[in-house]
């Protein structure tokens, strides 16, 4: 993973971003640029210099992580007032200091504006680091694929449990445990296990409801490897799904997901991929049943750039990792969603999640 190349790539865009320096407040972005994984810190990136400030809890960790990532950044550890003073000192003489527009609070912006030397103007910079993060290098791809592999194997391992009529919670715990046991450092997000009518809620939380044979079960989950996440959904049933209406719903979602994956290649917009899924579901009379966007980028966060939703103008570039996850939801009856995490390549895609889509267990 080339962490050291990231700050220079960011600084090279300052003119285009309309700033002479950027104060990075989003901790995921700080991690991406420096390797530092602490829960508090600020990173000031200047054209030829970078300063990371944090508190005493991270005195040794910050030095070790930045050194391991081989990032030439100065580190200042201290109380909040000392950290602010170090930032203000380093930012002296800047004409336009960029702030991460999607991250910083109004209060922090006002405090900074009052503290900075006269002549330094604050400018709102949207998605500067997020845009860099959207394109993954080989090391990042290997980590996301590692997370996806763990999730695949864990699901294959535990899915026969479904035939023992577990509760949604019991199945979610078994799946999470298996991912951890197989090397995941955590789950990518709270696993979704939604059976029967609960499947009609796209973001249902696992409940104490028992999963019966013939019910569609939506299972949406992922693992974390070295900070990088995977995201996959499978909809399955023990024996043939009943009633037939739900089997047809799931078949339509599978067709739509294939259409979505076929639409992905370098240079298309996220909106075009969404449209492919939406048209496919509309042709099955399910347009109104598709309640969310088609997908999202995945990396250090489970939802990041680029967007693959309706009307998204984000261009899917080679090396971007996105999900394609159409679903259809019938209130009080049930629902289905199928999701893969994939890499955009010059000619199409490479799937990172590989679990079978055969849905009858
Ligand atoms: Zn998901
Ligand atoms: Zn997703």
mmCIF file of C-alpha atoms and ligand atoms in Angstrom:
data_model
loop_
_atom_site.group_PDB
_atom_site.id
_atom_site.type_symbol
_atom_site.label_atom_id
_atom_site.label_comp_id
_atom_site.label_asym_id
_atom_site.label_seq_id
_atom_site.Cartn_x
_atom_site.Cartn_y
_atom_site.Cartn_z
ATOM 1 C CA UNK A 1 0.000 0.000 0.000
ATOM 2 C CA UNK A 2 1.513 3.310 -1.055
ATOM 3 C CA UNK A 3 0.521 5.594 1.852
ATOM 4 C CA UNK A 4 3.443 7.992 1.401
ATOM 5 C CA UNK A 5 2.329 8.996 -2.105
ATOM 6 C CA UNK A 6 -1.037 10.279 -0.927
ATOM 7 C CA UNK A 7 -0.118 13.619 0.699
ATOM 8 C CA UNK A 8 1.874 14.732 -2.387
ATOM 9 C CA UNK A 9 -1.086 13.750 -4.609
ATOM 10 C CA UNK A 10 -3.406 15.832 -2.418
ATOM 11 C CA UNK A 11 -1.039 18.824 -2.329
ATOM 12 C CA UNK A 12 -0.703 18.699 -6.126
ATOM 13 C CA UNK A 13 -4.417 19.480 -6.347
ATOM 14 C CA UNK A 14 -4.393 22.591 -4.135
ATOM 15 C CA UNK A 15 -4.626 25.064 -7.025
ATOM 16 C CA UNK A 16 -7.578 23.188 -8.470
ATOM 17 C CA UNK A 17 -9.188 23.016 -5.003
ATOM 18 C CA UNK A 18 -8.723 26.750 -4.475
ATOM 19 C CA UNK A 19 -6.549 26.526 -1.355
ATOM 20 C CA UNK A 20 -2.877 26.747 -0.330
ATOM 21 C CA UNK A 21 -3.196 24.191 2.449
ATOM 22 C CA UNK A 22 -5.814 21.813 3.861
ATOM 23 C CA UNK A 23 -6.693 21.088 7.473
ATOM 24 C CA UNK A 24 -7.836 17.461 7.515
ATOM 25 C CA UNK A 25 -10.292 16.901 10.376
ATOM 26 C CA UNK A 26 -11.966 13.686 9.201
ATOM 27 C CA UNK A 27 -10.163 10.888 11.065
ATOM 28 C CA UNK A 28 -10.619 8.355 8.265
ATOM 29 C CA UNK A 29 -8.953 10.838 5.938
ATOM 30 C CA UNK A 30 -6.160 11.400 8.478
ATOM 31 C CA UNK A 31 -5.636 7.631 8.573
ATOM 32 C CA UNK A 32 -5.654 7.387 4.784
ATOM 33 C CA UNK A 33 -3.009 10.117 4.435
ATOM 34 C CA UNK A 34 -0.704 9.147 7.315
ATOM 35 C CA UNK A 35 -1.434 5.632 8.592
ATOM 36 C CA UNK A 36 -2.383 7.083 12.025
ATOM 37 C CA UNK A 37 -5.415 5.222 13.435
ATOM 38 C CA UNK A 38 -6.021 7.138 16.686
ATOM 39 C CA UNK A 39 -9.407 8.475 17.712
ATOM 40 C CA UNK A 40 -8.283 12.121 17.913
ATOM 41 C CA UNK A 41 -6.007 14.181 15.724
ATOM 42 C CA UNK A 42 -5.726 16.831 13.045
ATOM 43 C CA UNK A 43 -3.539 16.899 9.976
ATOM 44 C CA UNK A 44 -2.403 20.114 8.333
ATOM 45 C CA UNK A 45 -1.200 19.525 4.777
ATOM 46 C CA UNK A 46 0.883 22.307 3.234
ATOM 47 C CA UNK A 47 2.523 22.320 -0.191
ATOM 48 C CA UNK A 48 5.880 21.099 1.185
ATOM 49 C CA UNK A 49 5.119 20.152 4.761
ATOM 50 C CA UNK A 50 2.618 18.216 6.843
ATOM 51 C CA UNK A 51 1.875 18.406 10.569
ATOM 52 C CA UNK A 52 -0.066 15.819 12.572
ATOM 53 C CA UNK A 53 -1.273 16.846 16.030
ATOM 54 C CA UNK A 54 -2.798 14.569 18.649
ATOM 55 C CA UNK A 55 -2.869 14.060 22.421
ATOM 56 C CA UNK A 56 -0.761 12.128 24.923
ATOM 57 C CA UNK A 57 -2.734 8.887 24.520
ATOM 58 C CA UNK A 58 -1.241 8.576 21.045
ATOM 59 C CA UNK A 59 2.313 9.788 21.698
ATOM 60 C CA UNK A 60 3.958 6.462 20.862
ATOM 61 C CA UNK A 61 1.286 5.063 18.550
ATOM 62 C CA UNK A 62 1.311 8.107 16.243
ATOM 63 C CA UNK A 63 5.092 7.946 15.828
ATOM 64 C CA UNK A 64 5.033 4.182 15.223
ATOM 65 C CA UNK A 65 2.166 4.196 12.717
ATOM 66 C CA UNK A 66 3.455 7.157 10.707
ATOM 67 C CA UNK A 67 6.924 5.566 10.591
ATOM 68 C CA UNK A 68 5.466 2.206 9.513
ATOM 69 C CA UNK A 69 3.627 3.966 6.677
ATOM 70 C CA UNK A 70 6.859 5.823 5.787
ATOM 71 C CA UNK A 71 5.034 9.155 5.696
ATOM 72 C CA UNK A 72 7.295 12.199 6.278
ATOM 73 C CA UNK A 73 4.962 14.138 8.547
ATOM 74 C CA UNK A 74 5.910 16.179 11.628
ATOM 75 C CA UNK A 75 4.121 15.110 14.821
ATOM 76 C CA UNK A 76 3.122 17.401 17.679
ATOM 77 C CA UNK A 77 1.619 15.832 20.814
ATOM 78 C CA UNK A 78 -0.010 17.977 23.472
ATOM 79 C CA UNK A 79 -3.063 19.496 25.142
ATOM 80 C CA UNK A 80 -5.805 20.928 22.889
ATOM 81 C CA UNK A 81 -4.463 24.480 23.298
ATOM 82 C CA UNK A 82 -0.967 23.372 22.322
ATOM 83 C CA UNK A 83 -2.278 21.483 19.310
ATOM 84 C CA UNK A 84 -4.209 24.542 18.127
ATOM 85 C CA UNK A 85 -1.172 26.769 18.608
ATOM 86 C CA UNK A 86 0.972 24.374 16.532
ATOM 87 C CA UNK A 87 -1.593 24.383 13.718
ATOM 88 C CA UNK A 88 -1.922 28.178 13.817
ATOM 89 C CA UNK A 89 1.855 28.590 13.770
ATOM 90 C CA UNK A 90 2.275 26.238 10.809
ATOM 91 C CA UNK A 91 -0.585 27.870 8.903
ATOM 92 C CA UNK A 92 0.879 31.386 9.340
ATOM 93 C CA UNK A 93 1.365 33.128 6.034
ATOM 94 C CA UNK A 94 -1.205 30.986 4.211
ATOM 95 C CA UNK A 95 -3.628 32.979 2.143
ATOM 96 C CA UNK A 96 -6.386 30.346 1.814
ATOM 97 C CA UNK A 97 -6.616 27.504 4.314
ATOM 98 C CA UNK A 98 -9.010 24.796 3.167
ATOM 99 C CA UNK A 99 -11.338 23.037 5.614
ATOM 100 C CA UNK A 100 -13.086 19.766 4.879
ATOM 101 C CA UNK A 101 -16.538 21.098 4.090
ATOM 102 C CA UNK A 102 -18.332 17.824 4.764
ATOM 103 C CA UNK A 103 -16.702 17.246 8.124
ATOM 104 C CA UNK A 104 -15.939 20.302 10.241
ATOM 105 C CA UNK A 105 -18.564 21.694 12.626
ATOM 106 C CA UNK A 106 -19.791 25.266 12.525
ATOM 107 C CA UNK A 107 -18.356 25.824 16.006
ATOM 108 C CA UNK A 108 -14.866 24.608 15.056
ATOM 109 C CA UNK A 109 -14.918 26.729 11.922
ATOM 110 C CA UNK A 110 -15.756 29.838 13.997
ATOM 111 C CA UNK A 111 -13.012 29.050 16.548
ATOM 112 C CA UNK A 112 -10.444 28.592 13.785
ATOM 113 C CA UNK A 113 -11.500 31.778 12.042
ATOM 114 C CA UNK A 114 -10.965 33.694 15.307
ATOM 115 C CA UNK A 115 -7.593 32.081 16.061
ATOM 116 C CA UNK A 116 -5.859 32.246 12.682
ATOM 117 C CA UNK A 117 -3.521 35.040 11.771
ATOM 118 C CA UNK A 118 -5.199 37.985 10.016
ATOM 119 C CA UNK A 119 -4.953 37.531 6.274
ATOM 120 C CA UNK A 120 -5.574 33.793 6.369
ATOM 121 C CA UNK A 121 -8.972 33.069 4.862
ATOM 122 C CA UNK A 122 -10.855 29.853 5.431
ATOM 123 C CA UNK A 123 -12.286 28.178 2.341
ATOM 124 C CA UNK A 124 -14.685 25.225 2.151
ATOM 125 C CA UNK A 125 -13.148 22.285 0.288
ATOM 126 C CA UNK A 126 -15.544 19.436 -0.471
ATOM 127 C CA UNK A 127 -14.459 15.794 -0.917
ATOM 128 C CA UNK A 128 -10.747 16.443 -1.595
ATOM 129 C CA UNK A 129 -9.414 13.356 0.181
ATOM 130 C CA UNK A 130 -12.546 11.321 -0.526
ATOM 131 C CA UNK A 131 -11.882 11.713 -4.258
ATOM 132 C CA UNK A 132 -8.379 10.265 -3.820
ATOM 133 C CA UNK A 133 -9.743 7.458 -1.650
ATOM 134 C CA UNK A 134 -12.172 6.412 -4.379
ATOM 135 C CA UNK A 135 -9.350 4.907 -6.454
ATOM 136 C CA UNK A 136 -7.711 1.964 -4.708
ATOM 137 C CA UNK A 137 -4.127 0.770 -5.141
ATOM 138 C CA UNK A 138 -3.127 -2.905 -5.234
ATOM 139 C CA UNK A 139 -2.534 -3.037 -1.484
ATOM 140 C CA UNK A 140 -5.970 -1.645 -0.749
ATOM 141 C CA UNK A 141 -7.616 -4.031 -3.208
ATOM 142 C CA UNK A 142 -5.844 -6.962 -1.545
ATOM 143 C CA UNK A 143 -7.222 -5.920 1.848
ATOM 144 C CA UNK A 144 -10.800 -5.477 0.584
ATOM 145 C CA UNK A 145 -10.572 -8.814 -1.211
ATOM 146 C CA UNK A 146 -9.218 -10.384 1.974
ATOM 147 C CA UNK A 147 -12.237 -9.055 3.871
ATOM 148 C CA UNK A 148 -14.578 -10.314 1.149
ATOM 149 C CA UNK A 149 -12.958 -13.763 1.228
ATOM 150 C CA UNK A 150 -13.455 -14.012 4.996
ATOM 151 C CA UNK A 151 -17.124 -13.048 4.620
ATOM 152 C CA UNK A 152 -17.618 -15.594 1.810
ATOM 153 C CA UNK A 153 -16.092 -18.455 3.767
ATOM 154 C CA UNK A 154 -17.869 -17.519 6.997
ATOM 155 C CA UNK A 155 -21.259 -17.432 5.286
ATOM 156 C CA UNK A 156 -20.685 -20.789 3.596
ATOM 157 C CA UNK A 157 -19.687 -22.175 6.976
ATOM 158 C CA UNK A 158 -22.710 -20.991 8.972
ATOM 159 C CA UNK A 159 -25.569 -21.004 6.499
ATOM 160 C CA UNK A 160 -26.619 -24.576 7.234
ATOM 161 C CA UNK A 161 -27.582 -23.280 10.686
ATOM 162 C CA UNK A 162 -30.586 -21.708 8.987
ATOM 163 C CA UNK A 163 -32.232 -25.112 8.691
ATOM 164 C CA UNK A 164 -32.323 -25.320 12.515
ATOM 165 C CA UNK A 165 -34.797 -22.404 12.755
ATOM 166 C CA UNK A 166 -32.468 -19.981 14.586
ATOM 167 C CA UNK A 167 -33.604 -16.496 15.503
ATOM 168 C CA UNK A 168 -32.295 -13.676 13.328
ATOM 169 C CA UNK A 169 -30.079 -12.602 16.238
ATOM 170 C CA UNK A 170 -28.664 -16.087 16.728
ATOM 171 C CA UNK A 171 -27.788 -16.350 13.059
ATOM 172 C CA UNK A 172 -26.221 -12.867 13.002
ATOM 173 C CA UNK A 173 -24.081 -13.691 16.049
ATOM 174 C CA UNK A 174 -22.930 -16.974 14.474
ATOM 175 C CA UNK A 175 -21.991 -15.183 11.265
ATOM 176 C CA UNK A 176 -20.165 -12.362 13.066
ATOM 177 C CA UNK A 177 -18.309 -14.840 15.269
ATOM 178 C CA UNK A 178 -17.230 -16.896 12.243
ATOM 179 C CA UNK A 179 -15.899 -13.783 10.469
ATOM 180 C CA UNK A 180 -13.912 -12.808 13.566
ATOM 181 C CA UNK A 181 -12.647 -16.350 14.043
ATOM 182 C CA UNK A 182 -11.394 -16.360 10.454
ATOM 183 C CA UNK A 183 -9.315 -13.236 10.932
ATOM 184 C CA UNK A 184 -11.628 -10.253 10.504
ATOM 185 C CA UNK A 185 -10.586 -7.458 12.881
ATOM 186 C CA UNK A 186 -14.253 -6.527 13.126
ATOM 187 C CA UNK A 187 -17.521 -6.568 11.232
ATOM 188 C CA UNK A 188 -17.845 -3.930 8.523
ATOM 189 C CA UNK A 189 -21.203 -2.816 9.979
ATOM 190 C CA UNK A 190 -23.939 -4.364 12.108
ATOM 191 C CA UNK A 191 -24.941 -7.463 10.144
ATOM 192 C CA UNK A 192 -28.487 -7.486 8.786
ATOM 193 C CA UNK A 193 -30.471 -10.716 9.039
ATOM 194 C CA UNK A 194 -34.077 -10.060 8.022
ATOM 195 C CA UNK A 195 -36.515 -12.930 7.564
ATOM 196 C CA UNK A 196 -40.068 -13.130 6.282
ATOM 197 C CA UNK A 197 -41.891 -9.790 6.584
ATOM 198 C CA UNK A 198 -38.797 -8.200 8.206
ATOM 199 C CA UNK A 199 -37.099 -8.590 4.815
ATOM 200 C CA UNK A 200 -39.310 -5.748 3.576
ATOM 201 C CA UNK A 201 -37.240 -3.353 5.711
ATOM 202 C CA UNK A 202 -33.981 -2.682 3.817
ATOM 203 C CA UNK A 203 -32.082 -1.890 7.029
ATOM 204 C CA UNK A 204 -33.805 -4.218 9.483
ATOM 205 C CA UNK A 205 -31.952 -5.066 12.684
ATOM 206 C CA UNK A 206 -31.685 -8.739 13.663
ATOM 207 C CA UNK A 207 -34.566 -9.605 16.004
ATOM 208 C CA UNK A 208 -35.659 -12.537 18.135
ATOM 209 C CA UNK A 209 -37.909 -13.732 15.305
ATOM 210 C CA UNK A 210 -37.371 -17.379 14.330
ATOM 211 C CA UNK A 211 -36.469 -18.092 10.706
ATOM 212 C CA UNK A 212 -38.815 -20.691 9.247
ATOM 213 C CA UNK A 213 -38.359 -22.898 6.157
ATOM 214 C CA UNK A 214 -39.607 -21.314 2.940
ATOM 215 C CA UNK A 215 -39.037 -17.752 4.162
ATOM 216 C CA UNK A 216 -36.758 -15.387 2.302
ATOM 217 C CA UNK A 217 -33.884 -14.277 4.539
ATOM 218 C CA UNK A 218 -31.904 -11.179 3.584
ATOM 219 C CA UNK A 219 -28.366 -11.387 4.991
ATOM 220 C CA UNK A 220 -26.202 -8.264 4.508
ATOM 221 C CA UNK A 221 -22.756 -8.319 6.089
ATOM 222 C CA UNK A 222 -19.042 -7.678 5.691
ATOM 223 C CA UNK A 223 -15.654 -8.029 7.350
ATOM 224 C CA UNK A 224 -12.747 -5.654 8.072
ATOM 225 C CA UNK A 225 -9.119 -6.431 7.222
ATOM 226 C CA UNK A 226 -6.517 -3.802 8.186
ATOM 227 C CA UNK A 227 -9.209 -1.111 8.180
ATOM 228 C CA UNK A 228 -10.691 -2.051 4.800
ATOM 229 C CA UNK A 229 -14.241 -3.358 4.528
ATOM 230 C CA UNK A 230 -16.288 -5.672 2.349
ATOM 231 C CA UNK A 231 -20.048 -5.568 1.792
ATOM 232 C CA UNK A 232 -22.246 -8.371 0.477
ATOM 233 C CA UNK A 233 -25.906 -9.370 0.592
ATOM 234 C CA UNK A 234 -27.409 -12.738 -0.168
ATOM 235 C CA UNK A 235 -31.102 -13.613 0.030
ATOM 236 C CA UNK A 236 -31.702 -17.302 0.712
ATOM 237 C CA UNK A 237 -34.395 -19.675 1.861
ATOM 238 C CA UNK A 238 -34.479 -23.102 3.447
ATOM 239 C CA UNK A 239 -36.305 -25.060 0.759
ATOM 240 C CA UNK A 240 -38.214 -23.350 -2.051
ATOM 241 C CA UNK A 241 -39.335 -19.803 -1.156
ATOM 242 C CA UNK A 242 -43.066 -19.383 -0.532
ATOM 243 C CA UNK A 243 -45.295 -17.867 -1.769
ATOM 244 C CA UNK A 244 -44.446 -17.886 -5.465
ATOM 245 C CA UNK A 245 -44.721 -14.088 -5.528
ATOM 246 C CA UNK A 246 -41.581 -13.868 -3.351
ATOM 247 C CA UNK A 247 -39.661 -16.395 -5.440
ATOM 248 C CA UNK A 248 -40.434 -14.268 -8.513
ATOM 249 C CA UNK A 249 -39.399 -11.136 -6.625
ATOM 250 C CA UNK A 250 -36.022 -12.662 -5.789
ATOM 251 C CA UNK A 251 -35.548 -13.883 -9.376
ATOM 252 C CA UNK A 252 -36.258 -10.342 -10.625
ATOM 253 C CA UNK A 253 -33.693 -8.906 -8.199
ATOM 254 C CA UNK A 254 -31.092 -11.428 -9.411
ATOM 255 C CA UNK A 255 -31.745 -10.378 -13.023
ATOM 256 C CA UNK A 256 -31.506 -6.696 -12.072
ATOM 257 C CA UNK A 257 -28.240 -7.265 -10.227
ATOM 258 C CA UNK A 258 -26.715 -8.972 -13.295
ATOM 259 C CA UNK A 259 -27.892 -6.018 -15.417
ATOM 260 C CA UNK A 260 -26.272 -3.610 -12.949
ATOM 261 C CA UNK A 261 -22.953 -5.464 -12.958
ATOM 262 C CA UNK A 262 -22.985 -5.573 -16.771
ATOM 263 C CA UNK A 263 -23.414 -1.794 -16.831
ATOM 264 C CA UNK A 264 -20.277 -1.169 -14.768
ATOM 265 C CA UNK A 265 -17.076 -0.251 -16.576
ATOM 266 C CA UNK A 266 -14.524 2.541 -16.347
ATOM 267 C CA UNK A 267 -15.942 5.863 -17.515
ATOM 268 C CA UNK A 268 -19.670 5.329 -16.861
ATOM 269 C CA UNK A 269 -21.535 7.319 -14.209
ATOM 270 C CA UNK A 270 -22.908 5.791 -11.047
ATOM 271 C CA UNK A 271 -26.317 6.988 -12.233
ATOM 272 C CA UNK A 272 -26.068 4.862 -15.392
ATOM 273 C CA UNK A 273 -25.510 1.719 -13.318
ATOM 274 C CA UNK A 274 -28.443 2.619 -11.098
ATOM 275 C CA UNK A 275 -30.608 3.146 -14.179
ATOM 276 C CA UNK A 276 -29.724 -0.325 -15.491
ATOM 277 C CA UNK A 277 -30.960 -1.946 -12.255
ATOM 278 C CA UNK A 278 -34.004 0.291 -12.041
ATOM 279 C CA UNK A 279 -35.084 -0.428 -15.635
ATOM 280 C CA UNK A 280 -34.672 -4.138 -15.081
ATOM 281 C CA UNK A 281 -36.856 -4.084 -11.962
ATOM 282 C CA UNK A 282 -39.377 -1.808 -13.697
ATOM 283 C CA UNK A 283 -39.761 -4.361 -16.483
ATOM 284 C CA UNK A 284 -40.790 -6.851 -13.780
ATOM 285 C CA UNK A 285 -43.293 -4.342 -12.377
ATOM 286 C CA UNK A 286 -41.132 -3.712 -9.304
ATOM 287 C CA UNK A 287 -39.980 -0.130 -9.807
ATOM 288 C CA UNK A 288 -41.951 1.068 -6.776
ATOM 289 C CA UNK A 289 -40.520 -1.759 -4.661
ATOM 290 C CA UNK A 290 -36.880 -0.617 -5.122
ATOM 291 C CA UNK A 291 -36.472 1.683 -2.129
ATOM 292 C CA UNK A 292 -32.812 2.748 -2.227
ATOM 293 C CA UNK A 293 -29.846 3.537 -4.443
ATOM 294 C CA UNK A 294 -28.030 0.803 -6.353
ATOM 295 C CA UNK A 295 -24.705 1.028 -4.568
ATOM 296 C CA UNK A 296 -21.770 2.923 -3.112
ATOM 297 C CA UNK A 297 -18.023 2.941 -2.883
ATOM 298 C CA UNK A 298 -16.390 0.713 -0.243
ATOM 299 C CA UNK A 299 -12.986 1.039 1.427
ATOM 300 C CA UNK A 300 -11.944 2.359 4.825
ATOM 301 C CA UNK A 301 -15.638 3.175 5.257
ATOM 302 C CA UNK A 302 -18.527 0.995 4.221
ATOM 303 C CA UNK A 303 -20.157 3.904 2.407
ATOM 304 C CA UNK A 304 -17.789 6.191 0.530
ATOM 305 C CA UNK A 305 -17.249 7.704 -2.904
ATOM 306 C CA UNK A 306 -18.246 7.130 -5.642
ATOM 307 C CA UNK A 307 -22.027 7.094 -5.366
ATOM 308 C CA UNK A 308 -23.926 4.569 -7.485
ATOM 309 C CA UNK A 309 -27.359 6.041 -6.781
ATOM 310 C CA UNK A 310 -30.083 7.495 -8.912
ATOM 311 C CA UNK A 311 -28.841 10.532 -10.850
ATOM 312 C CA UNK A 312 -25.270 10.192 -9.518
ATOM 313 C CA UNK A 313 -22.843 11.948 -11.846
ATOM 314 C CA UNK A 314 -19.801 10.376 -10.157
ATOM 315 C CA UNK A 315 -17.654 8.723 -12.828
ATOM 316 C CA UNK A 316 -16.658 5.140 -12.037
ATOM 317 C CA UNK A 317 -12.926 5.113 -12.660
ATOM 318 C CA UNK A 318 -10.606 2.162 -13.041
ATOM 319 C CA UNK A 319 -9.592 1.003 -9.558
ATOM 320 C CA UNK A 320 -12.792 2.192 -7.850
ATOM 321 C CA UNK A 321 -14.475 -0.364 -5.591
ATOM 322 C CA UNK A 322 -18.265 -0.199 -5.553
ATOM 323 C CA UNK A 323 -21.272 -2.293 -4.654
ATOM 324 C CA UNK A 324 -24.182 -3.218 -6.895
ATOM 325 C CA UNK A 325 -27.143 -4.031 -4.668
ATOM 326 C CA UNK A 326 -30.629 -3.728 -6.106
ATOM 327 C CA UNK A 327 -33.485 -4.905 -3.915
ATOM 328 C CA UNK A 328 -37.256 -5.168 -3.935
ATOM 329 C CA UNK A 329 -39.416 -4.812 -0.843
ATOM 330 C CA UNK A 330 -43.102 -5.593 -0.406
ATOM 331 C CA UNK A 331 -44.436 -4.050 2.793
ATOM 332 C CA UNK A 332 -45.481 -6.667 5.391
ATOM 333 C CA UNK A 333 -44.784 -9.517 2.958
ATOM 334 C CA UNK A 334 -41.028 -9.731 2.479
ATOM 335 C CA UNK A 335 -38.102 -8.558 0.434
ATOM 336 C CA UNK A 336 -34.940 -9.507 -1.416
ATOM 337 C CA UNK A 337 -31.579 -7.863 -2.061
ATOM 338 C CA UNK A 338 -28.451 -9.177 -3.788
ATOM 339 C CA UNK A 339 -25.187 -7.291 -3.374
ATOM 340 C CA UNK A 340 -21.618 -7.735 -4.512
ATOM 341 C CA UNK A 341 -18.508 -5.641 -3.941
ATOM 342 C CA UNK A 342 -16.500 -5.273 -7.147
ATOM 343 C CA UNK A 343 -13.534 -3.481 -8.655
ATOM 344 C CA UNK A 344 -14.019 -1.350 -11.752
ATOM 345 C CA UNK A 345 -11.561 -2.372 -14.482
ATOM 346 C CA UNK A 346 -10.850 -0.926 -17.934
ATOM 347 C CA UNK A 347 -13.079 -3.517 -19.582
ATOM 348 C CA UNK A 348 -15.682 -4.230 -16.909
ATOM 349 C CA UNK A 349 -15.456 -5.521 -13.375
ATOM 350 C CA UNK A 350 -13.753 -8.013 -11.121
ATOM 351 C CA UNK A 351 -15.975 -9.437 -8.379
ATOM 352 C CA UNK A 352 -14.475 -9.435 -4.891
ATOM 353 C CA UNK A 353 -17.441 -11.123 -3.195
ATOM 354 C CA UNK A 354 -17.898 -14.575 -4.656
ATOM 355 C CA UNK A 355 -20.563 -16.409 -2.632
ATOM 356 C CA UNK A 356 -22.993 -18.434 -4.700
ATOM 357 C CA UNK A 357 -26.296 -16.828 -5.640
ATOM 358 C CA UNK A 358 -28.134 -20.167 -5.534
ATOM 359 C CA UNK A 359 -30.746 -19.239 -3.005
ATOM 360 C CA UNK A 360 -32.330 -22.545 -2.016
ATOM 361 C CA UNK A 361 -30.526 -24.161 0.911
HETATM 362 ZN ZN1 LIG B 1 -24.539 -4.373 2.291
HETATM 363 ZN ZN1 LIG B 2 -23.919 -1.869 0.563
#
